[in-house]
mmCIF file of C-alpha atoms in Angstrom:
data_model
loop_
_atom_site.group_PDB
_atom_site.id
_atom_site.type_symbol
_atom_site.label_atom_id
_atom_site.label_comp_id
_atom_site.label_asym_id
_atom_site.label_seq_id
_atom_site.Cartn_x
_atom_site.Cartn_y
_atom_site.Cartn_z
ATOM 1 C CA MET F 17 115.104 106.816 92.096
ATOM 2 C CA THR F 18 115.562 107.966 88.483
ATOM 3 C CA ARG F 19 113.699 104.922 87.204
ATOM 4 C CA LEU F 20 110.869 105.523 89.647
ATOM 5 C CA ARG F 21 110.643 109.132 88.432
ATOM 6 C CA VAL F 22 110.435 107.868 84.855
ATOM 7 C CA LEU F 23 107.611 105.471 85.751
ATOM 8 C CA VAL F 24 105.697 108.234 87.565
ATOM 9 C CA ALA F 25 106.138 110.538 84.566
ATOM 10 C CA VAL F 26 104.786 107.875 82.179
ATOM 11 C CA ALA F 27 101.801 107.326 84.487
ATOM 12 C CA GLU F 28 101.151 111.074 84.717
ATOM 13 C CA HIS F 29 101.623 111.991 81.062
ATOM 14 C CA GLY F 30 100.297 108.840 79.412
ATOM 15 C CA SER F 31 103.110 108.009 76.980
ATOM 16 C CA VAL F 32 106.853 107.550 76.677
ATOM 17 C CA THR F 33 107.111 110.550 74.348
ATOM 18 C CA ALA F 34 105.268 112.884 76.712
ATOM 19 C CA ALA F 35 107.221 111.594 79.711
ATOM 20 C CA ALA F 36 110.511 112.157 77.902
ATOM 21 C CA ARG F 37 109.472 115.702 77.059
ATOM 22 C CA ALA F 38 108.457 116.438 80.690
ATOM 23 C CA LEU F 39 111.718 115.012 82.073
ATOM 24 C CA ASN F 40 113.853 116.534 79.321
ATOM 25 C CA TYR F 41 115.129 113.055 78.465
ATOM 26 C CA ALA F 42 115.619 111.384 75.110
ATOM 27 C CA GLN F 43 112.825 108.939 74.303
ATOM 28 C CA PRO F 44 115.189 105.903 74.109
ATOM 29 C CA SER F 45 116.458 106.809 77.599
ATOM 30 C CA VAL F 46 112.931 106.621 79.024
ATOM 31 C CA SER F 47 112.373 103.252 77.330
ATOM 32 C CA HIS F 48 115.704 102.018 78.707
ATOM 33 C CA HIS F 49 114.829 103.027 82.286
ATOM 34 C CA LEU F 50 111.455 101.291 82.025
ATOM 35 C CA ALA F 51 113.070 98.109 80.747
ATOM 36 C CA ARG F 52 115.663 98.169 83.552
ATOM 37 C CA LEU F 53 112.937 98.741 86.151
ATOM 38 C CA GLU F 54 110.992 95.745 84.858
ATOM 39 C CA ALA F 55 114.138 93.615 85.029
ATOM 40 C CA GLU F 56 114.871 94.737 88.593
ATOM 41 C CA THR F 57 111.317 94.186 89.857
ATOM 42 C CA GLY F 58 110.595 91.029 87.885
ATOM 43 C CA ALA F 59 107.205 92.455 86.921
ATOM 44 C CA THR F 60 105.678 93.580 83.645
ATOM 45 C CA LEU F 61 104.993 97.263 84.214
ATOM 46 C CA THR F 62 103.885 98.391 80.751
ATOM 47 C CA GLN F 63 102.060 96.914 77.775
ATOM 48 C CA ARG F 64 101.359 97.972 74.216
ATOM 49 C CA SER F 65 98.160 99.905 73.578
ATOM 50 C CA GLY F 66 97.652 100.921 69.979
ATOM 51 C CA ARG F 67 100.679 103.000 68.964
ATOM 52 C CA GLY F 68 101.636 103.729 72.569
ATOM 53 C CA ILE F 69 101.887 101.968 75.911
ATOM 54 C CA GLN F 70 99.860 101.836 79.090
ATOM 55 C CA LEU F 71 100.713 100.705 82.611
ATOM 56 C CA THR F 72 99.706 97.258 83.792
ATOM 57 C CA ASP F 73 98.074 96.733 87.186
ATOM 58 C CA ALA F 74 101.558 96.135 88.613
ATOM 59 C CA GLY F 75 102.805 99.294 86.918
ATOM 60 C CA ARG F 76 99.989 101.398 88.354
ATOM 61 C CA LEU F 77 100.600 99.950 91.824
ATOM 62 C CA LEU F 78 104.317 100.728 91.699
ATOM 63 C CA ALA F 79 103.723 104.181 90.189
ATOM 64 C CA GLY F 80 101.365 105.077 93.042
ATOM 65 C CA ARG F 81 103.875 104.007 95.678
ATOM 66 C CA ALA F 82 106.717 105.667 93.778
ATOM 67 C CA GLU F 83 104.840 108.985 93.785
ATOM 68 C CA GLU F 84 104.562 108.826 97.575
ATOM 69 C CA ILE F 85 108.218 107.822 98.033
ATOM 70 C CA LEU F 86 109.518 110.545 95.726
ATOM 71 C CA GLY F 87 107.230 113.129 97.279
ATOM 72 C CA ARG F 88 108.450 112.375 100.790
ATOM 73 C CA LEU F 89 112.076 112.390 99.582
ATOM 74 C CA ASP F 90 111.617 115.778 97.902
ATOM 75 C CA ALA F 91 109.969 117.151 101.046
ATOM 76 C CA ALA F 92 112.846 115.890 103.209
ATOM 77 C CA GLU F 93 115.380 117.515 100.889
ATOM 78 C CA ARG F 94 113.566 120.856 101.080
ATOM 79 C CA GLU F 95 113.309 120.705 104.872
ATOM 80 C CA LEU F 96 116.989 119.821 105.205
ATOM 81 C CA ALA F 97 117.996 122.630 102.862
ATOM 82 C CA ALA F 98 115.931 125.108 104.859
ATOM 83 C CA HIS F 99 117.545 123.918 108.089
ATOM 84 C CA VAL F 100 121.127 123.966 106.819
ATOM 85 C CA GLU F 101 120.960 127.122 104.734
ATOM 86 C CA GLN F 102 118.469 128.992 106.942
ATOM 87 C CA ARG F 103 116.429 129.833 103.852
ATOM 88 C CA GLN F 104 112.983 131.371 104.011
ATOM 89 C CA GLU F 105 110.562 128.756 105.367
ATOM 90 C CA ARG F 106 107.754 127.739 103.037
ATOM 91 C CA ILE F 107 104.552 125.849 103.841
ATOM 92 C CA ARG F 108 102.219 124.374 101.253
ATOM 93 C CA LEU F 109 98.597 123.903 102.318
ATOM 94 C CA ALA F 110 95.696 122.215 100.537
ATOM 95 C CA GLY F 111 92.158 122.769 101.751
ATOM 96 C CA PHE F 112 88.499 122.901 100.816
ATOM 97 C CA ALA F 113 86.951 126.096 99.476
ATOM 98 C CA SER F 114 85.011 127.347 102.501
ATOM 99 C CA ALA F 115 88.058 126.953 104.771
ATOM 100 C CA LEU F 116 90.248 128.827 102.277
ATOM 101 C CA ALA F 117 87.670 131.626 102.263
ATOM 102 C CA THR F 118 87.337 131.940 106.054
ATOM 103 C CA ILE F 119 89.820 130.599 108.602
ATOM 104 C CA VAL F 120 92.822 130.378 106.262
ATOM 105 C CA PRO F 121 92.944 134.119 105.357
ATOM 106 C CA ALA F 122 92.635 134.940 109.070
ATOM 107 C CA ALA F 123 95.498 132.545 109.790
ATOM 108 C CA LEU F 124 97.582 134.082 106.988
ATOM 109 C CA SER F 125 97.165 137.520 108.515
ATOM 110 C CA ARG F 126 98.269 136.292 111.936
ATOM 111 C CA LEU F 127 101.155 134.354 110.383
ATOM 112 C CA ALA F 128 102.413 137.367 108.441
ATOM 113 C CA ALA F 129 102.283 139.536 111.566
ATOM 114 C CA GLY F 130 104.002 137.109 113.917
ATOM 115 C CA HIS F 131 106.257 135.118 111.576
ATOM 116 C CA PRO F 132 107.119 137.251 108.527
ATOM 117 C CA GLY F 133 109.779 134.786 107.350
ATOM 118 C CA ILE F 134 107.231 132.073 106.521
ATOM 119 C CA ASP F 135 105.833 131.849 102.996
ATOM 120 C CA LEU F 136 102.497 130.040 102.560
ATOM 121 C CA LEU F 137 101.313 128.531 99.268
ATOM 122 C CA LEU F 138 97.641 127.533 98.925
ATOM 123 C CA THR F 139 95.899 124.903 96.801
ATOM 124 C CA GLU F 140 92.151 124.287 96.727
ATOM 125 C CA ALA F 141 91.398 120.577 97.029
ATOM 126 C CA GLU F 142 88.696 118.427 98.580
ATOM 127 C CA GLU F 143 89.627 115.649 100.979
ATOM 128 C CA PRO F 144 90.631 112.767 98.647
ATOM 129 C CA GLU F 145 92.871 114.984 96.497
ATOM 130 C CA ALA F 146 94.257 116.913 99.487
ATOM 131 C CA MET F 147 95.221 113.653 101.225
ATOM 132 C CA ARG F 148 96.804 112.306 98.033
ATOM 133 C CA MET F 149 98.875 115.487 97.742
ATOM 134 C CA LEU F 150 99.892 115.171 101.399
ATOM 135 C CA ARG F 151 101.019 111.552 100.998
ATOM 136 C CA ALA F 152 102.933 112.462 97.837
ATOM 137 C CA GLY F 153 104.761 115.309 99.594
ATOM 138 C CA GLN F 154 103.191 117.960 97.373
ATOM 139 C CA VAL F 155 101.752 119.782 100.399
ATOM 140 C CA ASP F 156 102.722 119.977 104.064
ATOM 141 C CA VAL F 157 99.239 120.410 105.561
ATOM 142 C CA ALA F 158 95.828 119.211 104.374
ATOM 143 C CA LEU F 159 92.619 120.716 105.732
ATOM 144 C CA VAL F 160 89.864 118.101 105.629
ATOM 145 C CA ALA F 161 86.344 117.905 107.049
ATOM 146 C CA ARG F 162 84.295 115.010 108.395
ATOM 147 C CA HIS F 163 80.609 114.918 109.289
ATOM 148 C CA MET F 164 79.190 113.610 112.548
ATOM 149 C CA GLN F 165 76.120 111.423 112.887
ATOM 150 C CA ASP F 166 74.736 110.808 116.377
ATOM 151 C CA GLY F 167 78.026 112.071 117.777
ATOM 152 C CA THR F 168 80.106 109.647 115.674
ATOM 153 C CA LEU F 169 82.479 110.743 112.930
ATOM 154 C CA ILE F 170 81.748 109.354 109.470
ATOM 155 C CA GLY F 171 83.782 109.327 106.295
ATOM 156 C CA PRO F 172 87.343 109.076 107.719
ATOM 157 C CA PRO F 173 90.141 110.808 105.762
ATOM 158 C CA THR F 174 91.472 108.571 103.009
ATOM 159 C CA ASP F 175 94.490 106.402 103.947
ATOM 160 C CA THR F 176 95.712 108.146 107.095
ATOM 161 C CA LYS F 177 98.560 105.731 107.832
ATOM 162 C CA GLY F 178 101.547 107.804 108.906
ATOM 163 C CA ALA F 179 99.431 110.978 109.158
ATOM 164 C CA ARG F 180 98.540 113.068 112.212
ATOM 165 C CA ALA F 181 95.246 114.943 112.462
ATOM 166 C CA ARG F 182 94.656 117.960 114.700
ATOM 167 C CA LEU F 183 91.033 118.874 115.342
ATOM 168 C CA ILE F 184 90.734 122.638 114.954
ATOM 169 C CA LEU F 185 87.010 123.271 114.597
ATOM 170 C CA ASP F 186 83.543 121.865 115.284
ATOM 171 C CA GLU F 187 80.969 123.586 113.112
ATOM 172 C CA GLN F 188 77.197 123.346 113.101
ATOM 173 C CA VAL F 189 75.356 122.125 110.020
ATOM 174 C CA HIS F 190 72.307 124.229 109.066
ATOM 175 C CA LEU F 191 69.059 123.757 107.225
ATOM 176 C CA VAL F 192 69.035 126.431 104.505
ATOM 177 C CA THR F 193 65.641 127.577 103.243
ATOM 178 C CA ARG F 194 64.065 130.524 101.507
ATOM 179 C CA PRO F 195 62.567 133.079 103.930
ATOM 180 C CA GLN F 196 58.793 132.844 103.977
ATOM 181 C CA PRO F 197 56.389 135.805 103.898
ATOM 182 C CA GLY F 198 55.403 137.016 107.339
ATOM 183 C CA GLY F 199 58.651 135.855 108.948
ATOM 184 C CA ALA F 200 57.819 132.128 108.914
ATOM 185 C CA HIS F 201 60.766 129.931 108.116
ATOM 186 C CA GLY F 202 61.374 126.264 107.650
ATOM 187 C CA SER F 203 60.846 125.564 111.351
ATOM 188 C CA ALA F 204 57.095 126.191 111.358
ATOM 189 C CA ALA F 205 55.537 123.723 113.761
ATOM 190 C CA GLN F 206 53.528 120.854 112.358
ATOM 191 C CA PRO F 207 51.834 117.955 114.143
ATOM 192 C CA GLY F 208 54.591 115.857 115.642
ATOM 193 C CA ALA F 209 57.292 118.369 114.654
ATOM 194 C CA ALA F 210 60.087 119.232 117.054
ATOM 195 C CA GLN F 211 59.549 122.514 118.869
ATOM 196 C CA PRO F 212 62.274 125.144 119.238
ATOM 197 C CA GLY F 213 64.831 123.979 121.758
ATOM 198 C CA ALA F 214 63.946 120.298 121.381
ATOM 199 C CA ALA F 215 66.763 117.993 120.336
ATOM 200 C CA GLN F 216 66.367 115.058 117.992
ATOM 201 C CA PRO F 217 66.831 111.597 119.536
ATOM 202 C CA GLY F 218 70.503 110.778 119.865
ATOM 203 C CA ALA F 219 71.591 114.311 119.029
ATOM 204 C CA ALA F 220 75.071 115.221 120.191
ATOM 205 C CA GLN F 221 76.386 118.755 120.429
ATOM 206 C CA PRO F 222 80.002 119.709 121.116
ATOM 207 C CA ALA F 223 80.559 121.684 124.275
ATOM 208 C CA GLY F 224 80.930 125.417 123.929
ATOM 209 C CA ALA F 225 78.817 125.765 120.784
ATOM 210 C CA GLN F 226 77.235 129.119 120.117
ATOM 211 C CA ARG F 227 74.126 130.090 118.157
ATOM 212 C CA GLY F 228 74.161 132.873 115.613
ATOM 213 C CA ALA F 229 71.928 135.814 116.412
ATOM 214 C CA ASP F 230 70.042 135.576 113.115
ATOM 215 C CA GLU F 231 69.169 131.904 113.526
ATOM 216 C CA ALA F 232 65.849 131.139 115.172
ATOM 217 C CA GLY F 233 66.691 127.797 116.744
ATOM 218 C CA PRO F 234 66.400 124.076 115.980
ATOM 219 C CA THR F 235 64.140 122.892 113.202
ATOM 220 C CA ASP F 236 62.517 119.672 112.101
ATOM 221 C CA LEU F 237 63.614 118.255 108.741
ATOM 222 C CA ALA F 238 60.337 116.350 108.478
ATOM 223 C CA ALA F 239 58.636 119.668 107.709
ATOM 224 C CA HIS F 240 60.465 119.518 104.352
ATOM 225 C CA ALA F 241 59.766 115.877 103.540
ATOM 226 C CA HIS F 242 58.041 116.880 100.298
ATOM 227 C CA SER F 243 60.437 119.672 99.308
ATOM 228 C CA PRO F 244 62.980 119.316 96.516
ATOM 229 C CA TRP F 245 66.503 119.052 97.938
ATOM 230 C CA ILE F 246 69.889 120.348 96.774
ATOM 231 C CA ALA F 247 72.740 117.948 97.518
ATOM 232 C CA GLY F 248 76.483 118.575 97.635
ATOM 233 C CA CYS F 249 79.566 116.359 97.292
ATOM 234 C CA GLU F 250 79.447 112.605 97.871
ATOM 235 C CA HIS F 251 80.121 112.867 101.629
ATOM 236 C CA CYS F 252 77.713 115.806 102.027
ATOM 237 C CA ARG F 253 75.013 113.993 100.068
ATOM 238 C CA GLY F 254 75.426 110.906 102.244
ATOM 239 C CA HIS F 255 75.099 113.033 105.377
ATOM 240 C CA LEU F 256 71.983 114.734 103.975
ATOM 241 C CA VAL F 257 70.335 111.406 103.166
ATOM 242 C CA TRP F 258 71.180 110.048 106.620
ATOM 243 C CA LEU F 259 69.719 113.096 108.383
ATOM 244 C CA CYS F 260 66.519 112.962 106.356
ATOM 245 C CA GLN F 261 66.094 109.224 106.884
ATOM 246 C CA HIS F 262 66.710 109.797 110.601
ATOM 247 C CA ALA F 263 63.810 112.293 110.420
ATOM 248 C CA GLY F 264 61.567 109.685 108.795
ATOM 249 C CA PHE F 265 61.752 110.322 105.040
ATOM 250 C CA SER F 266 63.973 109.961 101.981
ATOM 251 C CA PRO F 267 64.847 113.281 100.346
ATOM 252 C CA LYS F 268 63.948 114.004 96.746
ATOM 253 C CA ILE F 269 67.251 115.227 95.272
ATOM 254 C CA ALA F 270 66.416 117.796 92.598
ATOM 255 C CA PHE F 271 69.882 119.346 92.128
ATOM 256 C CA THR F 272 73.458 118.379 92.929
ATOM 257 C CA THR F 273 76.293 120.907 93.170
ATOM 258 C CA ASP F 274 79.576 121.159 95.071
ATOM 259 C CA ASP F 275 79.386 124.961 94.843
ATOM 260 C CA HIS F 276 78.009 126.408 98.094
ATOM 261 C CA VAL F 277 77.289 129.745 96.417
ATOM 262 C CA ALA F 278 75.263 128.024 93.690
ATOM 263 C CA ALA F 279 73.394 125.933 96.277
ATOM 264 C CA GLN F 280 72.366 129.079 98.168
ATOM 265 C CA ALA F 281 71.289 130.779 94.929
ATOM 266 C CA LEU F 282 69.088 127.793 94.070
ATOM 267 C CA VAL F 283 67.495 127.999 97.512
ATOM 268 C CA ALA F 284 66.968 131.772 97.185
ATOM 269 C CA ALA F 285 65.289 131.171 93.806
ATOM 270 C CA GLY F 286 62.782 128.856 95.475
ATOM 271 C CA LEU F 287 64.066 125.736 93.744
ATOM 272 C CA GLY F 288 64.730 123.663 96.846
ATOM 273 C CA VAL F 289 66.230 123.457 100.324
ATOM 274 C CA THR F 290 69.634 122.219 101.432
ATOM 275 C CA ILE F 291 71.986 121.769 104.366
ATOM 276 C CA LEU F 292 75.284 123.642 104.714
ATOM 277 C CA PRO F 293 77.976 123.857 107.403
ATOM 278 C CA SER F 294 78.760 127.182 109.091
ATOM 279 C CA LEU F 295 81.962 127.903 107.136
ATOM 280 C CA ALA F 296 80.145 127.576 103.819
ATOM 281 C CA ILE F 297 77.596 130.179 104.907
ATOM 282 C CA ARG F 298 80.226 132.518 106.351
ATOM 283 C CA ALA F 299 82.331 132.296 103.203
ATOM 284 C CA ALA F 300 79.621 133.818 100.983
ATOM 285 C CA ARG F 301 76.143 134.209 102.409
ATOM 286 C CA HIS F 302 73.312 134.835 99.964
ATOM 287 C CA PRO F 303 70.924 137.546 101.201
ATOM 288 C CA GLY F 304 67.911 135.504 100.111
ATOM 289 C CA ILE F 305 68.370 132.518 102.431
ATOM 290 C CA HIS F 306 67.523 131.630 106.011
ATOM 291 C CA ALA F 307 69.779 129.256 107.988
ATOM 292 C CA GLN F 308 68.724 127.287 111.056
ATOM 293 C CA PRO F 309 70.917 124.932 113.101
ATOM 294 C CA LEU F 310 70.131 121.226 112.929
ATOM 295 C CA PRO F 311 70.399 119.503 116.333
ATOM 296 C CA GLY F 312 73.067 116.813 116.327
ATOM 297 C CA ALA F 313 74.338 117.737 112.850
ATOM 298 C CA TRP F 314 77.987 118.794 112.980
ATOM 299 C CA ARG F 315 81.095 118.797 110.846
ATOM 300 C CA GLN F 316 84.646 118.684 112.168
ATOM 301 C CA VAL F 317 87.631 120.308 110.473
ATOM 302 C CA PHE F 318 91.074 118.724 110.824
ATOM 303 C CA ALA F 319 94.555 119.914 109.901
ATOM 304 C CA VAL F 320 96.421 116.785 108.777
ATOM 305 C CA THR F 321 100.218 116.484 108.552
ATOM 306 C CA TYR F 322 102.492 113.606 107.615
ATOM 307 C CA GLY F 323 105.147 111.884 109.699
ATOM 308 C CA GLN F 324 105.980 111.589 113.374
ATOM 309 C CA PRO F 325 106.445 114.564 115.720
ATOM 310 C CA PRO F 326 108.125 116.892 116.059
ATOM 311 C CA GLY F 327 107.147 118.471 112.744
ATOM 312 C CA PRO F 328 108.882 121.354 110.974
ATOM 313 C CA ARG F 329 108.820 124.489 113.099
ATOM 314 C CA ALA F 330 106.953 126.512 110.465
ATOM 315 C CA VAL F 331 104.232 123.860 110.162
ATOM 316 C CA ASP F 332 103.765 123.790 113.941
ATOM 317 C CA HIS F 333 103.378 127.586 113.878
ATOM 318 C CA LEU F 334 100.716 127.297 111.183
ATOM 319 C CA LEU F 335 98.747 124.642 113.078
ATOM 320 C CA ASP F 336 98.705 126.808 116.191
ATOM 321 C CA ILE F 337 97.564 129.838 114.208
ATOM 322 C CA LEU F 338 94.877 127.880 112.344
ATOM 323 C CA THR F 339 93.510 126.853 115.734
ATOM 324 C CA LEU F 340 93.439 130.508 116.844
ATOM 325 C CA ALA F 341 91.741 131.533 113.593
ATOM 326 C CA ALA F 342 89.139 128.809 114.073
ATOM 327 C CA ALA F 343 88.494 130.068 117.610
ATOM 328 C CA ALA F 344 87.966 133.581 116.233
ATOM 329 C CA ALA F 345 85.599 132.207 113.587
ATOM 330 C CA ALA F 346 83.437 130.788 116.371
ATOM 331 C CA THR F 347 82.468 134.332 117.369
ATOM 332 C CA GLY F 348 81.135 135.195 113.890
ATOM 333 C CA PRO F 349 77.635 134.588 112.451
ATOM 334 C CA GLY F 350 76.595 130.983 112.900
ATOM 335 C CA PRO F 351 77.668 128.466 115.545
ATOM 336 C CA ALA F 352 81.063 126.871 115.596
ATOM 337 C CA SER F 353 83.197 125.475 118.370
ATOM 338 C CA PRO F 354 87.022 125.377 118.359
ATOM 339 C CA ARG F 355 88.680 122.412 120.012
ATOM 340 C CA ASN F 356 91.927 124.146 121.048
ATOM 341 C CA GLY F 357 94.010 122.136 118.646
ATOM 342 C CA LYS F 358 93.638 118.769 120.377
ATOM 343 C CA PRO F 359 95.126 115.878 118.355
ATOM 344 C CA ALA F 360 92.567 113.407 117.070
#
């Protein structure tokens, strides 16, 4: 295990000298462990690069697997210590920004009230990084989101082997526009446009969804075929393009930003239109925007854990409370539908 830790440190820090400093080892000791690891595996793991070294393809492969192995071992040691010594239970959670700004604080409040012995540490991370941290044992729970197209989930969480996903929330995706003078919004009827209450072909809507009081009803994306568009992350951009193409046009992407606050500000400034899920709007709603639900456009939020059940007691408590917090979020502005914590 020591040699694996050395290899991971070299991969992380980029040199033998930096790895030795991080591990508090002598530099010759790091070189010795690398040489022994190469002898034991029969593979060349490092190669010279200028005055330093870099990992070979085999070295990078082993370092990636070693990070997961060491992470799971460290997590098991912490869980065992908590069980044997009855220490304060600690949960580490990674999640995307809008979840950390909405359902997670509500869950923290419930957790503190009902289970004061549990300590929760938060890290902001989008899905690929959150799943990597989960596999490496750096976090215990990863909150990830997946879009739905025609009722089918797209963009599955990265490398879910050995992971369990609990569906905690269905949330509506909205068209976000700038309010128009005279109360007209982006849903103004045009020839061939969908009328309020009409669903797009193939649209699927989770049961129990609610509509926010300030949202005027379904809209037709085709009304914005010639508008500049503001796109988000890679998955969000792909969902936007799919929705627009489903409506009969390809969107002209004028701006790209992962920041939901910035996207709303661009809309409010009249620089384009965008789509955003309910949590992003609840987290920080700009007063200069108008949001309308898009029929058939949904995003699902999952709480992902690693390993077979039963999980640590504290983690199970958190999953239950996240589900309750998601249910409470469904009663706020904008539609969202909790799924009562059903495994997916």
